[in-house]
Coordinates of C-alpha atoms in Angstrom, one line a residue:
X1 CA 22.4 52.8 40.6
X2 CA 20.1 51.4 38.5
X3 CA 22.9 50.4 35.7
X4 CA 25.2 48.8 38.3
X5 CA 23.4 45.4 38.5
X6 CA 23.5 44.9 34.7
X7 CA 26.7 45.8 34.1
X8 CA 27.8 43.5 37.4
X9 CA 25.6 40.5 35.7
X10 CA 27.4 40.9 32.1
X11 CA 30.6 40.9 33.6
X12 CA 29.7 37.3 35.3
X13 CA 28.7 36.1 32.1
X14 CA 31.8 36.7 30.3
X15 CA 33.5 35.8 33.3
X16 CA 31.5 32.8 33.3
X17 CA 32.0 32.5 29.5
X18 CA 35.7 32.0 29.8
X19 CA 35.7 28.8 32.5
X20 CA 32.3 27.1 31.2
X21 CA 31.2 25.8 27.6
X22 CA 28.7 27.6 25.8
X23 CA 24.5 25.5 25.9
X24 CA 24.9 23.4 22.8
X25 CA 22.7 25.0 19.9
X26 CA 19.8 23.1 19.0
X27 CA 19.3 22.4 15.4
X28 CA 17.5 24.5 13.4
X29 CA 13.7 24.1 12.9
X30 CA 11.1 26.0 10.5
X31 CA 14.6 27.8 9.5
X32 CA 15.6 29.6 12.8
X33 CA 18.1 27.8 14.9
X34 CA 16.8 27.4 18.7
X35 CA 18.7 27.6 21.7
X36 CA 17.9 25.8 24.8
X37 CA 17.9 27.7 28.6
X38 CA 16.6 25.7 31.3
X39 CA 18.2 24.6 34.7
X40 CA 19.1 20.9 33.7
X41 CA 17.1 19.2 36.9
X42 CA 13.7 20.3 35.4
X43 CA 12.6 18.3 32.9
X44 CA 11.4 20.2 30.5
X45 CA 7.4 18.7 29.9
X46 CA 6.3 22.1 27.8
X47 CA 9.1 21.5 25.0
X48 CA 8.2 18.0 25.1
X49 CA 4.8 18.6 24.1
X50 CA 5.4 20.6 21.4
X51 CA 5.9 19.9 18.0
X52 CA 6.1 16.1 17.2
X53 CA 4.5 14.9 20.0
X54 CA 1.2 17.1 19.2
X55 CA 0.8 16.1 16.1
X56 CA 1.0 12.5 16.9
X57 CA -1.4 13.5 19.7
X58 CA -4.3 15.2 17.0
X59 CA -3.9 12.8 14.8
X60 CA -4.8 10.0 17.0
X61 CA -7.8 11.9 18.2
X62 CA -9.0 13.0 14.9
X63 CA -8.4 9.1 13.9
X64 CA -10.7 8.3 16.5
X65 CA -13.5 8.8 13.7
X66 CA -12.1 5.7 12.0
X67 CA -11.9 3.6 14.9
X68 CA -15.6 4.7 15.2
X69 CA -15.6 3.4 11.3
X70 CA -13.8 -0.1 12.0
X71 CA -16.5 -1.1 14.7
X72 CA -19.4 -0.7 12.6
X73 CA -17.6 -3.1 10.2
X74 CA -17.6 -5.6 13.3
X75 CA -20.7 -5.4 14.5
X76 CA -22.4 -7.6 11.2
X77 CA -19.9 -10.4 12.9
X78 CA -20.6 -10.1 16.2
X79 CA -24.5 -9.0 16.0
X80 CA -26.2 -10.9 12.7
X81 CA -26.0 -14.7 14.3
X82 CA -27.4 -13.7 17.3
X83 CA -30.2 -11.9 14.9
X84 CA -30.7 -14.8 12.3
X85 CA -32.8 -17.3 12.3
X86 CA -30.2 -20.3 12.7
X87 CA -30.0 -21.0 16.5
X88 CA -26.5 -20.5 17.4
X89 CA -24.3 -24.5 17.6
X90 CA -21.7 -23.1 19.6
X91 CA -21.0 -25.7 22.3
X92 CA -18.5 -23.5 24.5
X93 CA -22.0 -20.6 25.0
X94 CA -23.9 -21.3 27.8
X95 CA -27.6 -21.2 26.8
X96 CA -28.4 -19.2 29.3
X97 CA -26.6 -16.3 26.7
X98 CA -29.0 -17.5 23.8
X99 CA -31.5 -14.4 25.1
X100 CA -34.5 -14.1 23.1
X101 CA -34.5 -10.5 21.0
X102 CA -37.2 -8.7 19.6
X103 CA -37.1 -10.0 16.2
X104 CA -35.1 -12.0 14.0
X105 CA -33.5 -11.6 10.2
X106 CA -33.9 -13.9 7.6
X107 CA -30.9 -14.2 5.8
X108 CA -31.4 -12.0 3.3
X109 CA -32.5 -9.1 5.5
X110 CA -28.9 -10.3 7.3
X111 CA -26.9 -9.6 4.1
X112 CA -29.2 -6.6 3.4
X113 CA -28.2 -5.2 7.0
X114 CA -24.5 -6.0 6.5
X115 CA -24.2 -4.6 3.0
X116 CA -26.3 -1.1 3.7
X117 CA -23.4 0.0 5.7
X118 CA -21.5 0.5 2.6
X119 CA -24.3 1.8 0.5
X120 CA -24.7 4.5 3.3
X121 CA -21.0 5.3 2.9
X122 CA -21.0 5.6 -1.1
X123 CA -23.6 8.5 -0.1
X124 CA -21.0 9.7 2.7
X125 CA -17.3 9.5 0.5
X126 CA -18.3 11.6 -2.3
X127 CA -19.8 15.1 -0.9
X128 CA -17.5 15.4 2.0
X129 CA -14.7 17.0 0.0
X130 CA -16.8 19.6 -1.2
X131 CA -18.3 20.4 2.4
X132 CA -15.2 20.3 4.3
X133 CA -14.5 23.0 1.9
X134 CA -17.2 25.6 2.4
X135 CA -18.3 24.5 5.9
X136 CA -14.3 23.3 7.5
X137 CA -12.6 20.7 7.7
X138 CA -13.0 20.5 12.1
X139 CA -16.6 20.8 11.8
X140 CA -17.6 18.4 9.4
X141 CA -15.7 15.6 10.9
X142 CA -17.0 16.8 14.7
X143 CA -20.5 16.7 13.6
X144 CA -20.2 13.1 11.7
X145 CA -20.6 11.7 15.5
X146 CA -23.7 12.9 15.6
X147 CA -25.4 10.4 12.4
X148 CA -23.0 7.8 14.3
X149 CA -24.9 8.0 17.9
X150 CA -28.0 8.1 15.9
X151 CA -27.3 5.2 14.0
X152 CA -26.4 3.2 17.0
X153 CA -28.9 4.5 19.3
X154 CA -31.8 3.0 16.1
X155 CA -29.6 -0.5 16.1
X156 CA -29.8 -0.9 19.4
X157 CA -33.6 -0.1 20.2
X158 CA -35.3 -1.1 16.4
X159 CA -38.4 -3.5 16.8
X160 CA -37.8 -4.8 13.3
X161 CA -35.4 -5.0 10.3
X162 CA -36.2 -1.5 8.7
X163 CA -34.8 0.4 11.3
X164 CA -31.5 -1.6 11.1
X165 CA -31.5 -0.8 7.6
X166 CA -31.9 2.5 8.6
X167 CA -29.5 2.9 11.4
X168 CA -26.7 1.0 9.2
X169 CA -27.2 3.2 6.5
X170 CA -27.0 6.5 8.7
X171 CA -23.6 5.0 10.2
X172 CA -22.4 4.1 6.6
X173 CA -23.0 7.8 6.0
X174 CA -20.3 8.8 8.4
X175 CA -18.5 6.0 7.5
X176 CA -17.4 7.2 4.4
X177 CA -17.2 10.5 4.9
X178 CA -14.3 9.6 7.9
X179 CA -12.8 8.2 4.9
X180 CA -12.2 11.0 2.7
X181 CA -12.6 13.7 5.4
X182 CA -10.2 12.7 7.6
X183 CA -6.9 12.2 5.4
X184 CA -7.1 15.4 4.7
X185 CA -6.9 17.4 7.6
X186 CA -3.7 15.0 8.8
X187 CA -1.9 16.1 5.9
X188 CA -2.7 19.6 6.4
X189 CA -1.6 19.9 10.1
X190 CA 1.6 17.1 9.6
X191 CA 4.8 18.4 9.1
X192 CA 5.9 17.0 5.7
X193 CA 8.9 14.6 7.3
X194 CA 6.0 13.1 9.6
X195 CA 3.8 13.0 6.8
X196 CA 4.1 9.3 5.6
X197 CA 3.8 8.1 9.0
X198 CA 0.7 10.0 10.3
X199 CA -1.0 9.2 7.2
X200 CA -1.1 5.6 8.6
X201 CA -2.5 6.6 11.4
X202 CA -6.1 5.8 9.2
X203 CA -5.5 2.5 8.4
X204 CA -4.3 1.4 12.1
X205 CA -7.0 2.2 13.7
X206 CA -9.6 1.7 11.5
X207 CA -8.2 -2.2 11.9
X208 CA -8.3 -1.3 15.8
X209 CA -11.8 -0.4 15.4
X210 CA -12.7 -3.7 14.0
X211 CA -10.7 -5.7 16.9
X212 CA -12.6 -3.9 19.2
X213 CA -16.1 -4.7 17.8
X214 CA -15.0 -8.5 17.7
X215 CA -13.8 -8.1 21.3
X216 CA -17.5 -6.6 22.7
X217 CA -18.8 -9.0 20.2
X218 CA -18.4 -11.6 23.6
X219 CA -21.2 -9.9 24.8
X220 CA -24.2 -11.5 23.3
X221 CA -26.5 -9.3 23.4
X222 CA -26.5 -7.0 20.1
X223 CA -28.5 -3.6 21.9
X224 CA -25.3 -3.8 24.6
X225 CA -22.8 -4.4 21.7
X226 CA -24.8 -1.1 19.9
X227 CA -24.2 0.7 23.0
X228 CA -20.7 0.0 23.6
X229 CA -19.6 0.7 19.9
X230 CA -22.1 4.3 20.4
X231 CA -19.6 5.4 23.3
X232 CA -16.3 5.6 20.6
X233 CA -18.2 8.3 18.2
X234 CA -18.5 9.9 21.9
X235 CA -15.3 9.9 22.6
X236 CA -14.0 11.4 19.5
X237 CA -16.4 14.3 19.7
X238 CA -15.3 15.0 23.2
X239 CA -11.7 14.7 22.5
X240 CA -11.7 16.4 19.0
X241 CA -13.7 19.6 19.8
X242 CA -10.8 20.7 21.8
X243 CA -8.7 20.7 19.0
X244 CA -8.0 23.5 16.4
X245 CA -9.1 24.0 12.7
X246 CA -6.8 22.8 9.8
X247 CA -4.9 26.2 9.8
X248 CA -4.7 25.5 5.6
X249 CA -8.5 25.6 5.9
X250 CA -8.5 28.9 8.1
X251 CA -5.9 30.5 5.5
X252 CA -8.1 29.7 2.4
X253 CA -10.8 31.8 3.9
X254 CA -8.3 34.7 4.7
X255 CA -8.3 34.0 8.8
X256 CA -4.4 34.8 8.3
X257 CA -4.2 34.9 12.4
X258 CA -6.1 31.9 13.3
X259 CA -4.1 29.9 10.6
X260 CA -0.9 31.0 11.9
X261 CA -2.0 30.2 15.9
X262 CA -3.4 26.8 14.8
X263 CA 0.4 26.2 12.9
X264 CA 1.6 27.5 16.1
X265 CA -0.4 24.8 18.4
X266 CA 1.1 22.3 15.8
X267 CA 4.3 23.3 15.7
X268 CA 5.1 24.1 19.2
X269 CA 4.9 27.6 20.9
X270 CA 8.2 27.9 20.5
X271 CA 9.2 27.2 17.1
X272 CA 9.1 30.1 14.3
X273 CA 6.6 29.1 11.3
X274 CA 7.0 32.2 9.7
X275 CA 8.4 30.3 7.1
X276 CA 6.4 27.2 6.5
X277 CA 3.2 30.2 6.6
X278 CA 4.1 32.0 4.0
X279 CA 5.1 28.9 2.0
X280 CA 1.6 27.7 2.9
X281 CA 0.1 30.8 1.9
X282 CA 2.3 31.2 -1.5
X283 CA 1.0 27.1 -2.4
X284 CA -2.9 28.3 -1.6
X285 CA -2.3 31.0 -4.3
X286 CA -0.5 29.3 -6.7
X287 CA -2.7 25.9 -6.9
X288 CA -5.6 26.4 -9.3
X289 CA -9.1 24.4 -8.2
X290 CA -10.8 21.8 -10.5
X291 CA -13.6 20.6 -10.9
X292 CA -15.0 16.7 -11.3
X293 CA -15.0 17.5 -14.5
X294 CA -12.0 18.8 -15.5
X295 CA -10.4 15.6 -13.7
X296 CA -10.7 13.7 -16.9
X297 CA -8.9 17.1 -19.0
X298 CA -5.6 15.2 -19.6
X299 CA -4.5 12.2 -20.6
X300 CA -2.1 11.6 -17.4
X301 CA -5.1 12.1 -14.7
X302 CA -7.7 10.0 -16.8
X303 CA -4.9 6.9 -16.7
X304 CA -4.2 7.8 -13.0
X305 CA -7.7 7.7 -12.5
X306 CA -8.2 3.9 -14.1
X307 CA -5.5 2.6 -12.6
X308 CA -7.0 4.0 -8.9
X309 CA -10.4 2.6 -9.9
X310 CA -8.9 -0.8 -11.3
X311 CA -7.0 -1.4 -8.1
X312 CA -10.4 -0.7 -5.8
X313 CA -11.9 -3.3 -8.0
X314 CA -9.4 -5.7 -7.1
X315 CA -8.9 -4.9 -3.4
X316 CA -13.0 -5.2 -2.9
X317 CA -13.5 -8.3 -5.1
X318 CA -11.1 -10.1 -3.3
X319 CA -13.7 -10.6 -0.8
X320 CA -12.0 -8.7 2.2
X321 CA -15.5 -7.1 3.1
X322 CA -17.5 -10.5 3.2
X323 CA -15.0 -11.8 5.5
X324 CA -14.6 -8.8 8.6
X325 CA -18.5 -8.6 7.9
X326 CA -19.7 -12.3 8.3
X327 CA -16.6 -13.7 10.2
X328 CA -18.3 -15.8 12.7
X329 CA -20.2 -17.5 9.9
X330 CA -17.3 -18.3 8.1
X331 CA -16.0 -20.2 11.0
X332 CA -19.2 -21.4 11.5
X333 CA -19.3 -23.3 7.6
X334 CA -15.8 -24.7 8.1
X335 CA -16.7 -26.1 11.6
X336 CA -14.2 -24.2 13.9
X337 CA -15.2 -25.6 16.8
X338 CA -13.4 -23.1 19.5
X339 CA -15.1 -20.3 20.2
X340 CA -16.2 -18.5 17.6
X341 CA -15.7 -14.5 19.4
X342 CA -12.3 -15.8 20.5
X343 CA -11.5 -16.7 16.5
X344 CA -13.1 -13.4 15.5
X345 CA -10.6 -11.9 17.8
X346 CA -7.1 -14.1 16.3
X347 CA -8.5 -12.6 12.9
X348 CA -8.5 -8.9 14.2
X349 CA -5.6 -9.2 16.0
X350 CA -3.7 -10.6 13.2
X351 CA -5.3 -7.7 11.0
X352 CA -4.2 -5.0 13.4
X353 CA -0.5 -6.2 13.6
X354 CA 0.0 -6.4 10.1
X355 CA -1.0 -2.9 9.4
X356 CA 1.0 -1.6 11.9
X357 CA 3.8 -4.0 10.7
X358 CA 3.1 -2.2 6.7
X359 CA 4.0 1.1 8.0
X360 CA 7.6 -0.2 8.2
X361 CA 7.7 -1.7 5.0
X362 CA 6.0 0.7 2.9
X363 CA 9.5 2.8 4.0
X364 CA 11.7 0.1 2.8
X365 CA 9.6 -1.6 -0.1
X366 CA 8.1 -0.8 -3.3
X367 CA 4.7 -0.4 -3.6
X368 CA 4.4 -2.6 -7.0
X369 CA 6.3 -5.5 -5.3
X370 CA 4.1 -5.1 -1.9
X371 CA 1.3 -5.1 -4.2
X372 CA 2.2 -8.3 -6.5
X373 CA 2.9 -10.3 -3.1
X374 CA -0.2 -9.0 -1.5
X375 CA -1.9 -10.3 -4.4
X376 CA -0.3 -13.3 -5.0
X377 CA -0.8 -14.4 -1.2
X378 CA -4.4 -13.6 -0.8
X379 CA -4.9 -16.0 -3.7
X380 CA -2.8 -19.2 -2.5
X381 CA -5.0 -19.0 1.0
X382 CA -7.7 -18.4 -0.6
X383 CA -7.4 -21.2 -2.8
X384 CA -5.8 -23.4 0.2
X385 CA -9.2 -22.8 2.1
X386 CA -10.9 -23.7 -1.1
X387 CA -9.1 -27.1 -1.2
X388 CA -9.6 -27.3 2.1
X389 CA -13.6 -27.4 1.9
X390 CA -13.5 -29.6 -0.8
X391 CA -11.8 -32.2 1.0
X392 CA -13.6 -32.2 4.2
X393 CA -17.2 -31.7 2.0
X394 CA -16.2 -35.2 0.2
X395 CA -14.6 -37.1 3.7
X396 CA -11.1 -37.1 2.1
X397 CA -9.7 -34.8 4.9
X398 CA -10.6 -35.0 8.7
X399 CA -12.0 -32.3 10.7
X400 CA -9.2 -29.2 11.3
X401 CA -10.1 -26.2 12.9
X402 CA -7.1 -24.5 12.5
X403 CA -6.2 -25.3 8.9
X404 CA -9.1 -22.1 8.0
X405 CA -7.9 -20.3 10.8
X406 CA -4.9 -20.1 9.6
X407 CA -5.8 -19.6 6.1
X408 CA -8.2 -16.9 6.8
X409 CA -5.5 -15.2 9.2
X410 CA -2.7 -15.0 6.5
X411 CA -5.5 -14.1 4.1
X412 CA -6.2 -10.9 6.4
X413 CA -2.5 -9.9 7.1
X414 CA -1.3 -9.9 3.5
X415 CA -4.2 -7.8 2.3
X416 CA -3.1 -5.3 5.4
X417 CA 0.2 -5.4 4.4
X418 CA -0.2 -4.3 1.1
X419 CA -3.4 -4.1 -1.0
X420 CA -5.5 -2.4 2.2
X421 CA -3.1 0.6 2.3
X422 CA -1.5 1.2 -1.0
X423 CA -4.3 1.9 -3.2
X424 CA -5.1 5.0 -0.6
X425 CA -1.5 5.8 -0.3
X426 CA -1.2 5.9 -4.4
X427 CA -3.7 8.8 -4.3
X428 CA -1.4 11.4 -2.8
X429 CA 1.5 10.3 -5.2
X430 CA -0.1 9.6 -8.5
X431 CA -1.9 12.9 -8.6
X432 CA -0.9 16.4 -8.8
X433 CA -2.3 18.1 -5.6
X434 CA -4.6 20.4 -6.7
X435 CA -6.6 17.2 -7.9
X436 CA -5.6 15.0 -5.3
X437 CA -9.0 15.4 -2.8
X438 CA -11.5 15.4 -5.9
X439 CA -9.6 12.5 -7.3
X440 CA -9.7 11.0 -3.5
X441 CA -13.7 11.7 -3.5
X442 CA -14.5 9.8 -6.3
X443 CA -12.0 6.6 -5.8
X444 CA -13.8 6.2 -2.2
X445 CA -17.3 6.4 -3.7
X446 CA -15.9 3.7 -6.3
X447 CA -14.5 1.6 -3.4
X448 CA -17.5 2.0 -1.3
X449 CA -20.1 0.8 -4.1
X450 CA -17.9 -2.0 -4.4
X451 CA -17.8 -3.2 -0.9
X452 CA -21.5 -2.9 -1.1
X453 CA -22.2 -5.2 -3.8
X454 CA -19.7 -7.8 -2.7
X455 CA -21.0 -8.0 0.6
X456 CA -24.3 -8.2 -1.0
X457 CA -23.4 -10.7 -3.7
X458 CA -21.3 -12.6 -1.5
X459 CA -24.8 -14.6 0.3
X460 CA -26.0 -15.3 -3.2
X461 CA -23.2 -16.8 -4.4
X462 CA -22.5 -19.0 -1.0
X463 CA -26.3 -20.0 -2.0
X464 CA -26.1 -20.8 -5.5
X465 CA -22.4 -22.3 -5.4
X466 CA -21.4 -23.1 -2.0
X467 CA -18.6 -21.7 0.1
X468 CA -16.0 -23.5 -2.1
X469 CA -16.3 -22.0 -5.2
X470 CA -17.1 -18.7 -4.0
X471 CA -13.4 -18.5 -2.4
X472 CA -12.4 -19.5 -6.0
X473 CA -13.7 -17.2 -7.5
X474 CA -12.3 -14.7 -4.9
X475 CA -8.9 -16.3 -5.4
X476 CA -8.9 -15.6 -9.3
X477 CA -9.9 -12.2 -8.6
X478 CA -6.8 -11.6 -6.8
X479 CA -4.5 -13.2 -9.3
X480 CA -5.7 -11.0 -12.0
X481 CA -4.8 -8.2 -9.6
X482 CA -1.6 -9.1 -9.4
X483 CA -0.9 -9.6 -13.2
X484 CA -2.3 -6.0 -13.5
X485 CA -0.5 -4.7 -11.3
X486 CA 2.7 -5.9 -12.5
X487 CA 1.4 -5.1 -16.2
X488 CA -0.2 -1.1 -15.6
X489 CA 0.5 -0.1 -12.2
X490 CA 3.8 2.2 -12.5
X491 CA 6.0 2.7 -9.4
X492 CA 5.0 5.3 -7.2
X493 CA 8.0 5.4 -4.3
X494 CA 10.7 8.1 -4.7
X495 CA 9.3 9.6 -8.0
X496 CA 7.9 13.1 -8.7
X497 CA 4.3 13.3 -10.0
X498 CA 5.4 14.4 -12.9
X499 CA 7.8 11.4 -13.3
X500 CA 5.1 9.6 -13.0
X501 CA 3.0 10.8 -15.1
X502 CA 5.5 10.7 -18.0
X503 CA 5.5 7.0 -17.7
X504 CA 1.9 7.0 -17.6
X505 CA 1.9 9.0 -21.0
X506 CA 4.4 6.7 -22.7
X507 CA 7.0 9.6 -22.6
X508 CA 9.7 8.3 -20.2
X509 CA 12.4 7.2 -22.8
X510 CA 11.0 10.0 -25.6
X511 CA 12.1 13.0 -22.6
X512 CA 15.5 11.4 -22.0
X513 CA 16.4 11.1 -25.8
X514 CA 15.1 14.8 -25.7
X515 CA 17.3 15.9 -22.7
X516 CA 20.5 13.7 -24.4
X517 CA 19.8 16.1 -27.8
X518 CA 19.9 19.4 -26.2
X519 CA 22.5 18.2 -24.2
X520 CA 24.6 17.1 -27.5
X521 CA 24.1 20.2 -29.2
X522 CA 25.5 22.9 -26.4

């Protein structure tokens, strides 16, 4: 009895086989072709969450920590002329919102309260590779929202100007480590198709970060504006610690089971990743370790290394720190006479669509061309709001507004377009991958120390020079970036490291005369 019912139910379904099309086969994934059985009214919610869509998902959370990032840049904006000693001339806020705070900065202890951020993150960027290494990738980003609250919670309730140097240098700290921690747990949970666009994840919403500490920046009152911008450290810690380990981090300390469930979570429950694990775990044997030291071994890395290091120089002194940090100042020395939160907020928004605009032309684009345009664009509005303060400093030119507006907005969306993202995007293509996060560490540190002493300098010079000249010399800066780039900076899109590296060697024609020989002689 018991066999009657299965051999009934075959016979329907070769019955069944000969009047109704076979399901359609879904293509193959992680090498095992899938097929699909569901009743076709039920959506199908679990298979849709899979895969793709969870990656997408972790990767936005985990790129919370850089949204947490972006609004500590804002806050020197929105915070230090509410903190300074010059009474605020904005005719559109009420006086009832000049409130009277504990304390006010001079404005050298401004700059110094700007500038520490980065100093903190030069201290931040360099040692995270290493922990994320012995201590895991999960938990040394999860924990960086702890110096974050802290940092916050001292801004927000300081009597005096130490503890904002304090409490900015504590946030830098995190700062920079979400900048080299958190690339590389997106790579290591991205499938490599996705890999390109996930990676961008960093960039978008660190500029999201920085729209949305110019957006609280309306509320003028910088211990609210602390505690708003402590509640998006929260958030990530909440929304990440439900999320598992890189499972290349769990394989290179031999947890083979929890590496393969955390591929699984990433992949989907359904897909096989028998493959892409022992692929994984073949690539953790076969890649060798370096040291710092053994970075500067070869020819080929110690070129890749100056031409990462030159183009940090020329991305930082272009002056893009000194202008998200003291934005409402700016507007404040050309005499923009809207509101000056609302312009803070045209400049971030302009700054957020343009990043997420590059992610669809660094797919089409080369980086050297996106990089000689960047360049070359910073430096005409540069030099156009140079002209511009010139003229209205001697009475030749009325009064505009919008004319820096407009200059400081294409200023913004050029650099996000090209030299924000590319010098971080070079890193996973000019390097070979088992030097690609020690190479990473000590680029940030070099980009941080930079930020920090242009956003230091950049009071000085607007002291000893005037505003003018200092976007001069800003706008030189970026044309010598873009004749070195054009001069050293090889092409990175569609080539192999090692391709690359030939050409950074000299060697590109000398192999193909070699490979013509030995093809000449057989």
């Amino acid at each position: 009895m018991p066999d009657q019912p299965a051999s009934s139910s075959s016979v329907d379904v070769e019955e069944g086989s000969l009047d109704t099309p076979s399901p359609p086969e879904i293509p193959e994934k992680n090498g095992r072709p899938k097929q699909l059985h569901r009743i076709e009214t039920v959506p199908d919610i679990k298979r849709d969450m899979s895969g793709i869509t969870t990656q997408y998902i972790a990767t936005g959370i985990v790129n919370l920590g850089a949204f947490a990032a972006g609004a500590c840049i804002a806050w020197s904006s929105a915070a230090l002329p509410l903190l300074t000693t010059e009474p605020l001339e904005d005719d559109n806020i009420s006086a009832e919102a000049n409130v009277t705070h504990r304390f006010t900065l001079t404005e050298s202890e401004a700059s110094w309260t700007a500038s520490l951020l980065c100093l903190g993150a030069l201290f931040g960027a360099v040692p995270t590779g290493l922990i994320s290494e012995s201590f895991g990738r999960k938990k040394t980003l999860l924990y960086l929202a702890l110096p974050l609250v802290v940092s916050w919670t001292l801004i927000a309730s300081t009597p005096n100007a130490y503890g904002l140097y304090v409490g900015r240098f504590v946030g830098g700290v995190a700062v920079g480590a979400f900048s080299v921690g958190i690339p590389p747990y997106v790579e290591d949970i991205a499938e490599k198709q996705l890999l390109p666009t996930l990676a961008n994840f960093y960039h978008v919403h660190l500029t999201c970060g920085i729209l949305f500490g110019y957006i609280v920046g309306m509320i003028l009152n910088p211990s609210w504006l602390s505690f708003l911008c402590a509640s998006v450290p929260v958030g990530f810690f909440v929304a990440f610690i439900f999320l598992p380990e890189s499972p290349v981090y769990l394989m290179s300390q031999g947890k083979y089971n929890e590496a393969k469930a955390a591929l699984r979570y990433y992949r989907g429950i359904d897909n096989d990743v028998e493959s892409e694990f022992k692929a994984l775990k073949e690539n953790l044997r076969n890649i060798a370790k370096v040291t710092f030291k053994e970075l500067f071994s070869t020819k080929a890395t110690v070129k890749a290394l100056i031409v990462s290091f030159s183009l940090m120089i020329f991305q930082q002194m272009s002056g893009i720190y000194p202008v998200l940090f003291y934005a409402r100042k700016i507007f404040k020395t050309f005499s923009i006479t809207m509101n000056l939160p609302s312009a803070a907020i045209i400049l971030g928004f302009c700054l957020v669509s343009s990043t997420y605009f590059s992610t669809m032309l660094l797919k089409q684009i080369k980086r050297r061309i996106l990089l000689v345009l960047s360049f070359t664009m910073m430096s005409i509005s540069l030099g156009l709001l140079a002209t511009y303060y010139h003229l209205r400093a001697s009475n030749i030119w009325e009064n505009n507004p919008w004319v820096p507006l407009f200059c400081l907005c294409l200023f913004v969306s050029v650099y996000a377009t090209g030299v924000g993202p590319i010098p971080w995007l070079m890193l996973r293509e000019i390097f070979p991958k088992n030097v690609t996060r020690r190479a990473t560490a000590i680029t940030a540190g070099v980009h941080w120390f930079l930020a920090f002493g242009a956003t230091k300098l950049y009071q000085n010079l607007v002291d000893q020079v005037k505003p003018g000249w200092t976007l001069w010399y800003f706008a030189i800066i970026c044309m010598f970036g873009a004749i070195f780039v054009y001069i050293f900076v090889p092409e990175t899109k569609g080539k192999s490291v090692e391709e690359i590296h030939r050409e950074l060697d000299g060697q590109k024609s000398h192999v193909h005369i070699i490979e013509l020989k030995s093809v000449s002689t057989t």
